[in-house]
Amino acid sequence: MTTSHPAASHPAGTGATGTTTGMLADAWHSLSGDPQLLPLVHVTGENADLLPSTTACTSAMVAAVAAGTLAVSALGAARTGRPAGSVVVDAEHVAVAARSERYALLEGTTPPETLFAPLSRFWRTRDGWLRLHTNYPWHRDRALHVLGCADDLDAVAAAVAERSGEELEEALAAAGALGFAVRTREQWAEHPQGRAVAALPLATSRAASGPSRSPAPAGDGAAPLHGIRVLDLTRVIAGPVATRTLAAWGADVLRVDSPHLPEIAAQALDTLPGKRSTLLDLAMTADRARFEELLGLADVVVHGYRPGALDRYGLSSAELAERHRHLSVVQLSAWGPDGPWAGRRGFDSLVQCPTGIAAAEGHDGRPGTLPAQVLDHATGYLSAAAAALSLTGVVRGEPARHTRLSLAQTAHWLQQAGPVDRRPEQTMDPTPYLTSVAGPSGRVRVVAPPGAVGDVRPGWRSTTEIGRDDARFSGR
């Protein structure tokens, strides 16, 4: 499935940019990984031109995938009692995987021209620029209500131009809509939320207070995560990439969505391989009871709703830790657990705006974007690493861990690697990295999961559709 470039093979990060080693070491330390395992990682084909940017996007993605794969190697070793296997990461494969949503396609259909809604773009404000996110219809409707205009490009442009970016940013947030002003990195460093994010490591974690429950041994020849049950409470990209990765290494993943929040079809197509998917209304007594049973059966919960969004259902991190002390919990958010924006909604394209990334990526006075949704994808692989490392500790008799990551913390990690020169993009043929899986409506083309442990590669046999499956794990 992957191509190999033996001449370009090197221990992680010893290539020309010198950034992958540092980024991987930082991530691995933040995730509490064993530093003695780092020399097991080898990267092939690394080239900054794969994801050209003013930031170290290629190195960040390679480091995140390497961390996730190395964590799987550590878990496999803990479950089998054998030494951890060497990890090989093909950087070109990683660069294609960083854009996986662009390649997912139900065979026999035509791919959409764009994955963004018409209003999801940069708009000129009275004093600068602001980006809206209206991919979900309820976010679009709320934004139009704040702007007081029709769903029309000219009308929105006129309405946004009348207001300052910061004032509009606050009004949108108060209405549950999504839009953030473009700031420079220096302005973000002075912003209260920017200071809160800068004070945090890439990931924060704590040990659960109760006894752990070790999963059953993997067995000879089994995938490293075989028999691990993962409850997937995530949407969009970062969280689903994390659980998709766990599924690729053998985990039994059940995604749970609300029947009141439909998912965007293209995103589901990309991130559902290897999983089951069900709908539960947690406001309904029977569904809430079934969900509690699933929590008792699960080994891992990956939770991607904004902080506080599910607290009314007893799903805060503290309450989960009290009722289900055996669970390894990974929680993702847009802006991190601290600061005035901790409870705000956000997506990759939006987090790029106030953090200074959009300004740095722009030209001719207009803001720009990263060459891929790197904040989402990198956070996803780092989250998979957090889950696997917590399970590694559990197998060894340690308490489960609760880990928090955010797109803003990943953005800070990316920027701390230092600026790089943006060069012309290297042409890549994604074909060698594409695979197809069986789905309910036909075969689905997706990007195969990157990374390998020894001669073992991750993969999926099938995919599903949102809400198609019963509310149970495949083995129960």
XYZ file of N, CA, C and O in Angstrom, residues 189-359:
684
model
N -1.027 36.328 21.485
C -0.223 36.151 22.692
C -0.675 37.068 23.823
O -0.495 36.746 25.006
N -1.296 38.213 23.477
C -1.798 39.148 24.481
C -3.253 38.897 24.843
O -3.756 39.457 25.821
N -3.935 38.066 24.077
C -5.346 37.793 24.333
C -5.473 36.859 25.539
O -4.649 35.956 25.726
N -6.502 37.037 26.395
C -6.652 36.154 27.565
C -6.690 34.668 27.208
O -6.105 33.848 27.919
N -7.353 34.326 26.097
C -7.381 32.919 25.725
C -6.034 32.453 25.200
O -5.609 31.325 25.461
N -5.356 33.320 24.475
C -4.020 32.983 24.007
C -3.070 32.728 25.163
O -2.255 31.790 25.121
N -3.159 33.540 26.203
C -2.305 33.337 27.386
C -2.661 32.038 28.096
O -1.771 31.311 28.565
N -3.953 31.719 28.152
C -4.373 30.469 28.810
C -3.836 29.265 28.061
O -3.371 28.290 28.671
N -3.892 29.300 26.728
C -3.402 28.180 25.925
C -1.887 28.054 26.051
O -1.350 26.947 26.183
N -1.179 29.186 26.027
C 0.282 29.152 26.100
C 0.773 28.589 27.423
O 1.904 28.079 27.504
N -0.039 28.669 28.453
C 0.358 28.163 29.774
C 0.200 26.649 29.891
O 0.628 26.059 30.893
N -0.409 26.023 28.886
C -0.678 24.581 28.937
C 0.331 23.809 28.099
O 0.827 24.311 27.089
N 0.608 22.558 28.471
C 1.359 21.690 27.575
C 0.465 21.245 26.421
O -0.728 21.574 26.379
N 1.017 20.491 25.505
C 0.231 20.003 24.373
C -0.942 19.159 24.832
O -2.038 19.232 24.275
N -0.741 18.347 25.853
C -1.809 17.521 26.420
C -1.711 17.595 27.940
O -0.618 17.688 28.495
N -2.845 17.574 28.606
C -2.875 17.525 30.068
C -3.564 16.240 30.478
O -4.534 15.814 29.842
N -3.092 15.618 31.528
C -3.730 14.371 31.946
C -3.604 14.189 33.444
O -2.753 14.799 34.104
N -4.477 13.334 33.951
C -4.433 12.971 35.372
C -4.883 11.523 35.492
O -5.630 11.005 34.653
N -4.441 10.884 36.546
C -4.809 9.495 36.784
C -6.173 9.421 37.446
O -6.533 10.271 38.276
N -6.974 8.427 37.066
C -8.250 8.190 37.730
C -7.983 7.735 39.162
O -6.925 7.189 39.479
N -8.967 7.951 40.033
C -8.757 7.662 41.454
C -9.033 6.211 41.816
O -8.618 5.747 42.867
N -9.721 5.494 40.947
C -10.116 4.134 41.290
C -9.257 3.085 40.639
O -8.327 3.383 39.889
N -9.570 1.823 40.904
C -8.800 0.732 40.305
C -9.068 0.612 38.809
O -10.147 0.925 38.321
N -8.063 0.173 38.082
C -8.217 -0.029 36.651
C -8.792 -1.409 36.379
O -8.856 -2.261 37.268
N -9.222 -1.605 35.150
C -9.741 -2.910 34.729
C -9.013 -3.293 33.461
O -9.261 -2.737 32.396
N -8.106 -4.220 33.580
C -7.268 -4.549 32.443
C -8.063 -5.291 31.380
O -8.837 -6.195 31.697
N -7.893 -4.900 30.103
C -8.557 -5.644 29.032
C -7.965 -7.030 28.907
O -6.863 -7.316 29.380
N -8.698 -7.909 28.254
C -8.216 -9.272 28.048
C -6.955 -9.262 27.199
O -6.746 -8.356 26.391
N -6.082 -10.270 27.378
C -4.874 -10.347 26.539
C -5.240 -10.370 25.059
O -6.280 -10.901 24.663
N -4.368 -9.781 24.227
C -4.656 -9.683 22.803
C -4.632 -11.042 22.117
O -5.364 -11.282 21.162
N -3.793 -11.962 22.572
C -3.692 -13.266 21.924
C -2.687 -13.249 20.791
O -2.416 -12.209 20.171
N -2.118 -14.395 20.495
C -1.119 -14.497 19.439
C -1.712 -14.118 18.086
O -2.785 -14.597 17.707
N -1.013 -13.260 17.384
C -1.428 -12.884 16.040
C -2.548 -11.882 15.966
O -2.944 -11.463 14.873
N -3.080 -11.465 17.118
C -4.193 -10.511 17.116
C -3.661 -9.100 16.916
O -2.505 -8.791 17.207
N -4.521 -8.209 16.411
C -4.162 -6.807 16.276
C -3.886 -6.218 17.657
O -4.447 -6.672 18.659
N -3.023 -5.201 17.749
C -2.628 -4.671 19.060
C -3.791 -4.228 19.941
O -3.716 -4.324 21.169
N -4.895 -3.732 19.337
C -6.035 -3.265 20.122
C -7.222 -4.226 20.057
O -8.338 -3.861 20.414
N -6.990 -5.453 19.619
C -8.076 -6.428 19.539
C -8.738 -6.593 20.909
O -8.059 -6.766 21.929
N -10.065 -6.519 20.932
C -10.811 -6.695 22.165
C -10.988 -5.434 22.986
O -11.737 -5.441 23.974
N -10.328 -4.336 22.624
C -10.494 -3.059 23.318
C -11.779 -2.402 22.832
O -11.995 -2.228 21.642
N -12.657 -2.023 23.767
C -13.936 -1.409 23.399
C -13.844 0.111 23.599
O -13.515 0.584 24.685
N -14.177 0.832 22.531
C -14.055 2.296 22.520
C -15.419 2.909 22.255
O -16.073 2.593 21.252
N -15.857 3.771 23.145
C -17.094 4.529 22.958
C -16.720 5.877 22.358
O -15.974 6.659 22.957
N -17.228 6.134 21.175
C -16.838 7.285 20.361
C -17.925 8.350 20.416
O -18.982 8.215 19.804
N -17.658 9.415 21.172
C -18.596 10.538 21.288
C -17.977 11.747 20.598
O -17.702 12.777 21.207
N -17.722 11.614 19.309
C -17.030 12.675 18.583
C -17.735 12.984 17.275
O -18.516 12.180 16.770
N -17.416 14.155 16.729
C -17.984 14.602 15.466
C -16.923 15.347 14.662
O -15.870 15.680 15.166
N -17.203 15.606 13.428
C -16.387 16.391 12.501
C -15.100 15.621 12.174
O -15.181 14.549 11.591
N -13.895 16.107 12.566
C -12.672 15.465 12.080
C -11.766 14.959 13.200
O -11.425 13.774 13.231
N -11.336 15.804 14.117
C -10.280 15.418 15.059
C -10.642 14.164 15.851
O -9.890 13.178 15.850
N -11.773 14.193 16.541
C -12.178 13.030 17.325
C -12.414 11.797 16.473
O -11.930 10.700 16.809
N -13.170 11.918 15.379
C -13.363 10.747 14.516
C -12.075 10.185 13.930
O -11.979 8.980 13.703
N -11.063 11.038 13.673
C -9.770 10.519 13.216
C -9.128 9.686 14.328
O -8.542 8.623 14.075
N -9.243 10.142 15.574
C -8.683 9.383 16.697
C -9.313 7.996 16.789
O -8.611 6.977 16.885
N -10.632 7.940 16.756
C -11.306 6.649 16.915
C -11.181 5.791 15.663
O -11.128 4.557 15.753
N -11.107 6.419 14.486
C -10.847 5.686 13.251
C -9.476 5.013 13.325
O -9.292 3.875 12.867
N -8.501 5.703 13.909
C -7.168 5.143 14.062
C -7.178 3.961 15.024
O -6.562 2.920 14.757
N -7.863 4.090 16.142
C -7.967 2.978 17.092
C -8.641 1.772 16.445
O -8.223 0.628 16.646
N -9.665 2.033 15.642
C -10.344 0.940 14.942
C -9.407 0.254 13.957
O -9.446 -0.972 13.789
N -8.547 1.028 13.303
C -7.625 0.457 12.320
C -6.636 -0.509 12.956
O -6.139 -1.419 12.289
N -6.380 -0.319 14.250
C -5.476 -1.218 14.966
C -6.229 -2.298 15.730
O -5.644 -2.974 16.583
N -7.516 -2.462 15.437
C -8.252 -3.606 15.976
C -9.273 -3.313 17.047
O -9.953 -4.242 17.512
N -9.413 -2.058 17.482
C -10.376 -1.757 18.544
C -11.812 -1.916 18.054
O -12.114 -1.720 16.875
N -12.699 -2.258 18.970
C -14.141 -2.379 18.731
C -14.753 -1.018 19.057
O -14.946 -0.676 20.223
N -15.003 -0.216 18.022
C -15.411 1.180 18.203
C -16.893 1.346 17.891
O -17.360 0.968 16.818
N -17.623 1.926 18.833
C -19.035 2.263 18.643
C -19.189 3.773 18.733
O -18.948 4.378 19.782
N -19.593 4.378 17.628
C -19.849 5.817 17.625
C -21.301 6.071 18.004
O -22.214 5.424 17.482
N -21.509 7.025 18.896
C -22.846 7.375 19.374
C -23.128 8.831 19.020
O -22.378 9.731 19.418
N -24.205 9.073 18.273
C -24.628 10.420 17.906
C -26.029 10.682 18.411
O -26.815 9.750 18.655
N -26.354 11.954 18.539
C -27.719 12.353 18.847
C -28.566 12.301 17.580
O -28.100 12.718 16.508
N -29.798 11.841 17.668
C -30.663 11.867 16.484
C -31.032 13.276 16.049
O -31.575 13.468 14.957
N -30.725 14.265 16.883
C -31.083 15.648 16.584
C -29.944 16.444 15.930
O -30.124 17.622 15.613
N -28.780 15.810 15.743
C -27.630 16.507 15.166
C -27.099 15.704 13.980
O -26.134 14.945 14.112
N -27.702 15.859 12.810
C -27.227 15.098 11.646
C -25.798 15.465 11.296
O -25.355 16.605 11.469
N -25.048 14.478 10.796
C -23.655 14.682 10.423
C -23.554 14.970 8.934
O -24.402 14.563 8.143
N -22.495 15.706 8.561
C -22.232 15.986 7.159
C -21.788 14.692 6.489
O -20.873 14.000 6.965
N -22.416 14.358 5.375
C -22.213 13.051 4.750
C -20.754 12.795 4.390
O -20.230 11.694 4.610
N -20.071 13.787 3.821
C -18.687 13.583 3.392
C -17.770 13.292 4.566
O -16.838 12.482 4.463
N -18.009 13.940 5.700
C -17.185 13.690 6.878
C -17.427 12.294 7.420
O -16.482 11.593 7.814
N -18.682 11.864 7.449
C -18.985 10.523 7.930
C -18.358 9.473 7.028
O -17.827 8.462 7.494
N -18.407 9.707 5.726
C -17.837 8.760 4.771
C -16.348 8.551 5.047
O -15.834 7.424 4.967
N -15.671 9.620 5.405
C -14.225 9.564 5.629
C -13.853 8.921 6.953
O -12.822 8.249 7.044
N -14.656 9.108 7.986
C -14.211 8.745 9.337
C -14.928 7.558 9.965
O -14.613 7.187 11.091
N -15.868 6.937 9.262
C -16.579 5.797 9.838
C -15.937 4.426 9.594
O -16.359 3.451 10.215
N -14.963 4.267 8.689
C -14.391 2.939 8.493
C -13.944 2.277 9.797
O -13.356 2.920 10.669
N -14.269 0.991 9.901
C -13.864 0.208 11.060
C -14.780 0.317 12.257
O -14.574 -0.375 13.258
N -15.806 1.159 12.183
C -16.648 1.422 13.345
C -18.064 0.874 13.160
O -18.477 0.501 12.077
N -18.795 0.860 14.269
C -20.254 0.762 14.269
C -20.790 2.134 14.640
O -20.097 2.925 15.288
N -22.030 2.443 14.240
C -22.600 3.769 14.504
C -24.050 3.628 14.938
O -24.834 2.947 14.283
N -24.376 4.292 16.036
C -25.741 4.222 16.550
C -26.212 5.600 16.989
O -25.409 6.528 17.153
N -27.522 5.748 17.154
C -28.138 6.994 17.618
C -28.774 6.764 18.972
O -29.539 5.812 19.152
N -28.473 7.626 19.925
C -29.102 7.592 21.238
C -29.463 9.014 21.643
O -28.646 9.934 21.496
N -30.678 9.182 22.145
C -31.125 10.467 22.671
C -30.955 10.423 24.182
O -31.743 9.783 24.882
N -29.935 11.076 24.693
C -29.628 10.978 26.111
C -30.647 11.671 26.991
O -30.617 11.515 28.215
N -31.569 12.414 26.391
C -32.661 12.999 27.167
C -33.780 11.984 27.416
O -34.666 12.243 28.235
N -33.744 10.850 26.729
C -34.746 9.799 26.889
C -34.249 8.768 27.898
O -33.094 8.322 27.834
N -35.131 8.359 28.813
C -34.731 7.485 29.914
C -34.127 6.175 29.428
O -33.067 5.743 29.908
N -34.757 5.534 28.453
C -34.272 4.234 27.982
C -32.920 4.365 27.301
O -32.012 3.549 27.524
N -32.765 5.402 26.475
C -31.487 5.598 25.791
C -30.387 5.957 26.772
O -29.240 5.508 26.640
N -30.741 6.750 27.779
C -29.752 7.127 28.794
C -29.289 5.898 29.567
O -28.094 5.745 29.869
N -30.227 5.006 29.884
C -29.870 3.787 30.607
C -28.976 2.890 29.764
O -28.004 2.301 30.265
N -29.287 2.765 28.477
C -28.452 1.947 27.611
C -27.066 2.546 27.483
O -26.062 1.813 27.477
N -26.998 3.860 27.420
C -25.700 4.514 27.319
C -24.864 4.242 28.565
O -23.655 4.006 28.468
N -25.501 4.231 29.723
C -24.773 3.953 30.960
C -24.229 2.521 30.943
O -23.113 2.258 31.414
N -24.988 1.598 30.370
C -24.504 0.225 30.235
C -23.273 0.177 29.323
O -22.311 -0.560 29.601
N -23.309 0.942 28.249
C -22.175 0.975 27.331
C -20.931 1.542 28.008
O -19.812 1.061 27.776
N -21.112 2.544 28.859
C -19.987 3.096 29.603
C -19.354 2.025 30.489
O -18.133 1.959 30.629
N -20.199 1.183 31.090
C -19.687 0.118 31.937
C -18.914 -0.937 31.167
O -17.986 -1.550 31.694
N -19.284 -1.151 29.902
C -18.627 -2.157 29.070
C -17.360 -1.644 28.406
O -16.459 -2.417 28.079
N -17.293 -0.335 28.181
C -16.191 0.250 27.409
C -14.888 0.259 28.199
O -14.871 0.246 29.440
N -13.788 0.278 27.469
C -12.462 0.486 28.051
C -12.013 1.931 27.888
O -11.253 2.439 28.709
N -12.482 2.557 26.809
C -12.046 3.912 26.453
C -13.256 4.730 26.036
O -14.157 4.218 25.359
N -13.278 5.996 26.434
C -14.233 6.967 25.902
C -13.443 8.103 25.263
O -12.540 8.668 25.895
N -13.747 8.395 24.022
C -13.174 9.569 23.358
C -14.321 10.553 23.161
O -15.314 10.249 22.503
N -14.175 11.728 23.751
C -15.267 12.686 23.910
C -14.857 13.993 23.221
O -13.879 14.616 23.608
N -15.588 14.379 22.163
C -15.198 15.541 21.384
C -16.159 16.706 21.435
O -16.040 17.619 20.615
N -17.108 16.689 22.363
C -18.010 17.827 22.496
C -17.337 18.908 23.331
O -16.489 18.620 24.177
N -17.729 20.150 23.103
C -17.083 21.254 23.829
C -17.292 21.089 25.332
O -18.290 20.501 25.771
N -16.355 21.588 26.149
C -16.472 21.451 27.599
C -17.811 21.964 28.116
O -18.261 23.055 27.760
N -18.470 21.145 28.910
C -19.754 21.496 29.501
C -20.954 21.089 28.683
O -22.077 21.073 29.206
N -20.770 20.725 27.407
C -21.913 20.446 26.539
C -22.712 19.226 26.992
O -23.927 19.178 26.802
N -22.048 18.244 27.577
C -22.741 17.018 27.994
C -22.837 16.883 29.510
O -23.245 15.844 30.014
N -22.501 17.940 30.224
C -22.521 17.857 31.689
C -23.909 17.550 32.233
O -24.058 16.854 33.247
N -24.942 18.050 31.560
C -26.305 17.828 32.062
C -26.714 16.361 31.994
O -27.706 15.962 32.601
N -25.955 15.576 31.247
C -26.225 14.141 31.178
C -25.303 13.343 32.098
O -25.231 12.111 32.006
N -24.609 14.028 32.988
C -23.706 13.340 33.891
C -22.448 12.844 33.225
O -21.852 11.852 33.664
N -22.012 13.541 32.167
C -20.865 13.083 31.402
C -19.674 14.032 31.502
O -18.808 14.039 30.628
N -19.642 14.825 32.557
C -18.446 15.627 32.788
C -17.303 14.677 33.126
O -17.502 13.531 33.532
N -16.081 15.164 32.952
C -14.925 14.330 33.237
C -14.936 13.865 34.685
O -14.638 12.702 34.983
N -15.317 14.756 35.592
C -15.334 14.393 37.018
C -16.370 13.317 37.305
O -16.112 12.368 38.060
N -17.555 13.436 36.702
C -18.602 12.446 36.962
C -18.288 11.097 36.324
O -18.579 10.042 36.887
N -17.695 11.134 35.131
C -17.268 9.873 34.520
C -16.236 9.181 35.403
O -16.281 7.954 35.593
N -15.308 9.951 35.935
C -14.266 9.380 36.774
C -14.851 8.783 38.048
O -14.340 7.784 38.571
N -15.939 9.360 38.541
C -16.556 8.858 39.771
C -17.352 7.589 39.518
O -17.277 6.626 40.299
N -18.132 7.556 38.422
C -19.019 6.413 38.176
C -18.331 5.262 37.457
O -18.716 4.108 37.641
N -17.351 5.572 36.624
C -16.697 4.546 35.809
C -15.187 4.742 35.894
O -14.548 5.198 34.943
N -14.636 4.359 37.021
C -13.224 4.644 37.280
C -12.287 3.806 36.415
O -11.093 4.089 36.345
N -12.827 2.787 35.773
C -11.996 1.944 34.917
C -11.706 2.577 33.561
O -10.811 2.124 32.842
N -12.454 3.621 33.198
C -12.375 4.161 31.842
C -11.133 5.020 31.602
O -10.809 5.897 32.403
N -10.481 4.776 30.481
C -9.520 5.735 29.950
C -10.320 6.750 29.141
O -11.090 6.372 28.252
N -10.162 8.030 29.447
C -10.964 9.076 28.818
C -10.049 10.051 28.096
O -9.063 10.531 28.656
N -10.380 10.327 26.844
C -9.684 11.353 26.074
C -10.718 12.395 25.666
O -11.725 12.055 25.029
N -10.500 13.634 26.053
C -11.440 14.704 25.760
C -10.778 15.755 24.879
O -9.700 16.256 25.189
N -11.446 16.063 23.761
C -10.947 17.058 22.817
C -11.860 18.275 22.836
O -13.075 18.156 23.011
N -11.270 19.450 22.640
C -12.061 20.665 22.512
C -11.371 21.587 21.523
O -10.275 21.297 21.038
N -12.010 22.715 21.243
C -11.408 23.671 20.315
C -10.357 24.531 20.997
O -9.267 24.742 20.460
N -10.681 25.047 22.202
C -9.876 26.116 22.782
C -9.164 25.734 24.064
O -8.463 26.553 24.646
N -9.302 24.502 24.538
C -8.620 24.072 25.746
C -9.499 24.191 26.971
O -10.580 24.796 26.936
N -9.055 23.617 28.090
C -9.893 23.565 29.294
C -9.931 24.846 30.109
O -10.775 24.988 30.994
N -9.026 25.784 29.829
C -8.936 27.010 30.625
C -9.128 28.239 29.748
O -8.968 28.181 28.526
N -9.435 29.366 30.399
C -9.565 30.625 29.679
C -11.007 30.968 29.348
O -11.905 30.136 29.438
N -11.260 32.228 28.936
C -12.627 32.697 28.699
C -13.317 32.018 27.529
O -14.546 32.060 27.433
N -12.571 31.382 26.628
C -13.180 30.701 25.489
C -13.282 29.192 25.685
O -13.613 28.476 24.738
N -13.008 28.694 26.873
C -12.957 27.244 27.088
C -14.247 26.550 26.654
O -14.218 25.430 26.148
N -15.383 27.211 26.852
C -16.654 26.593 26.516
C -17.167 26.918 25.127
O -18.290 26.537 24.783
N -16.363 27.602 24.320
C -16.835 28.013 22.992
C -16.652 26.911 21.949
O -15.742 26.099 22.029
N -17.514 26.955 20.961
C -17.400 26.057 19.814
C -16.226 26.497 18.940
O -15.804 27.651 18.986
N -15.771 25.580 18.114
C -14.702 25.937 17.196
C -14.308 24.767 16.326
O -14.485 23.610 16.703
N -13.800 25.075 15.140
C -13.298 24.070 14.210
C -11.898 24.484 13.752
O -11.468 25.614 13.975
N -11.202 23.571 13.102
C -9.832 23.813 12.658
C -9.706 25.133 11.906
O -8.852 25.976 12.211
N -10.536 25.336 10.884
C -10.421 26.548 10.059
C -10.623 27.816 10.881
O -10.096 28.884 10.534
N -11.382 27.723 11.963
C -11.616 28.878 12.821
C -10.479 29.094 13.810
O -10.083 30.235 14.078
N -9.952 28.020 14.378
C -8.855 28.157 15.335
C -7.631 28.774 14.671
O -6.843 29.476 15.308
N -7.487 28.568 13.364
C -6.378 29.192 12.644
C -6.458 30.717 12.664
O -5.424 31.390 12.514
N -7.663 31.273 12.851
C -7.846 32.728 12.700
C -7.294 33.540 13.866
O -6.400 34.372 13.651
N -7.762 33.380 15.093
C -7.231 34.226 16.163
C -5.826 33.855 16.600
O -5.127 34.675 17.193
N -5.386 32.622 16.323
C -4.073 32.179 16.795
C -2.910 32.733 15.980
O -1.748 32.529 16.327
N -3.196 33.406 14.871
C -2.149 33.997 14.044
C -1.769 33.166 12.844
O -0.994 33.624 11.989
N -2.306 31.965 12.731
C -1.956 31.100 11.601
C -2.514 31.666 10.303
O -1.810 31.730 9.279
N -3.779 32.077 10.304
C -4.395 32.595 9.076
C -3.661 33.831 8.572
O -3.470 34.005 7.360
N -3.245 34.700 9.491
C -2.503 35.900 9.087
C -1.158 35.522 8.474
O -0.738 36.083 7.454
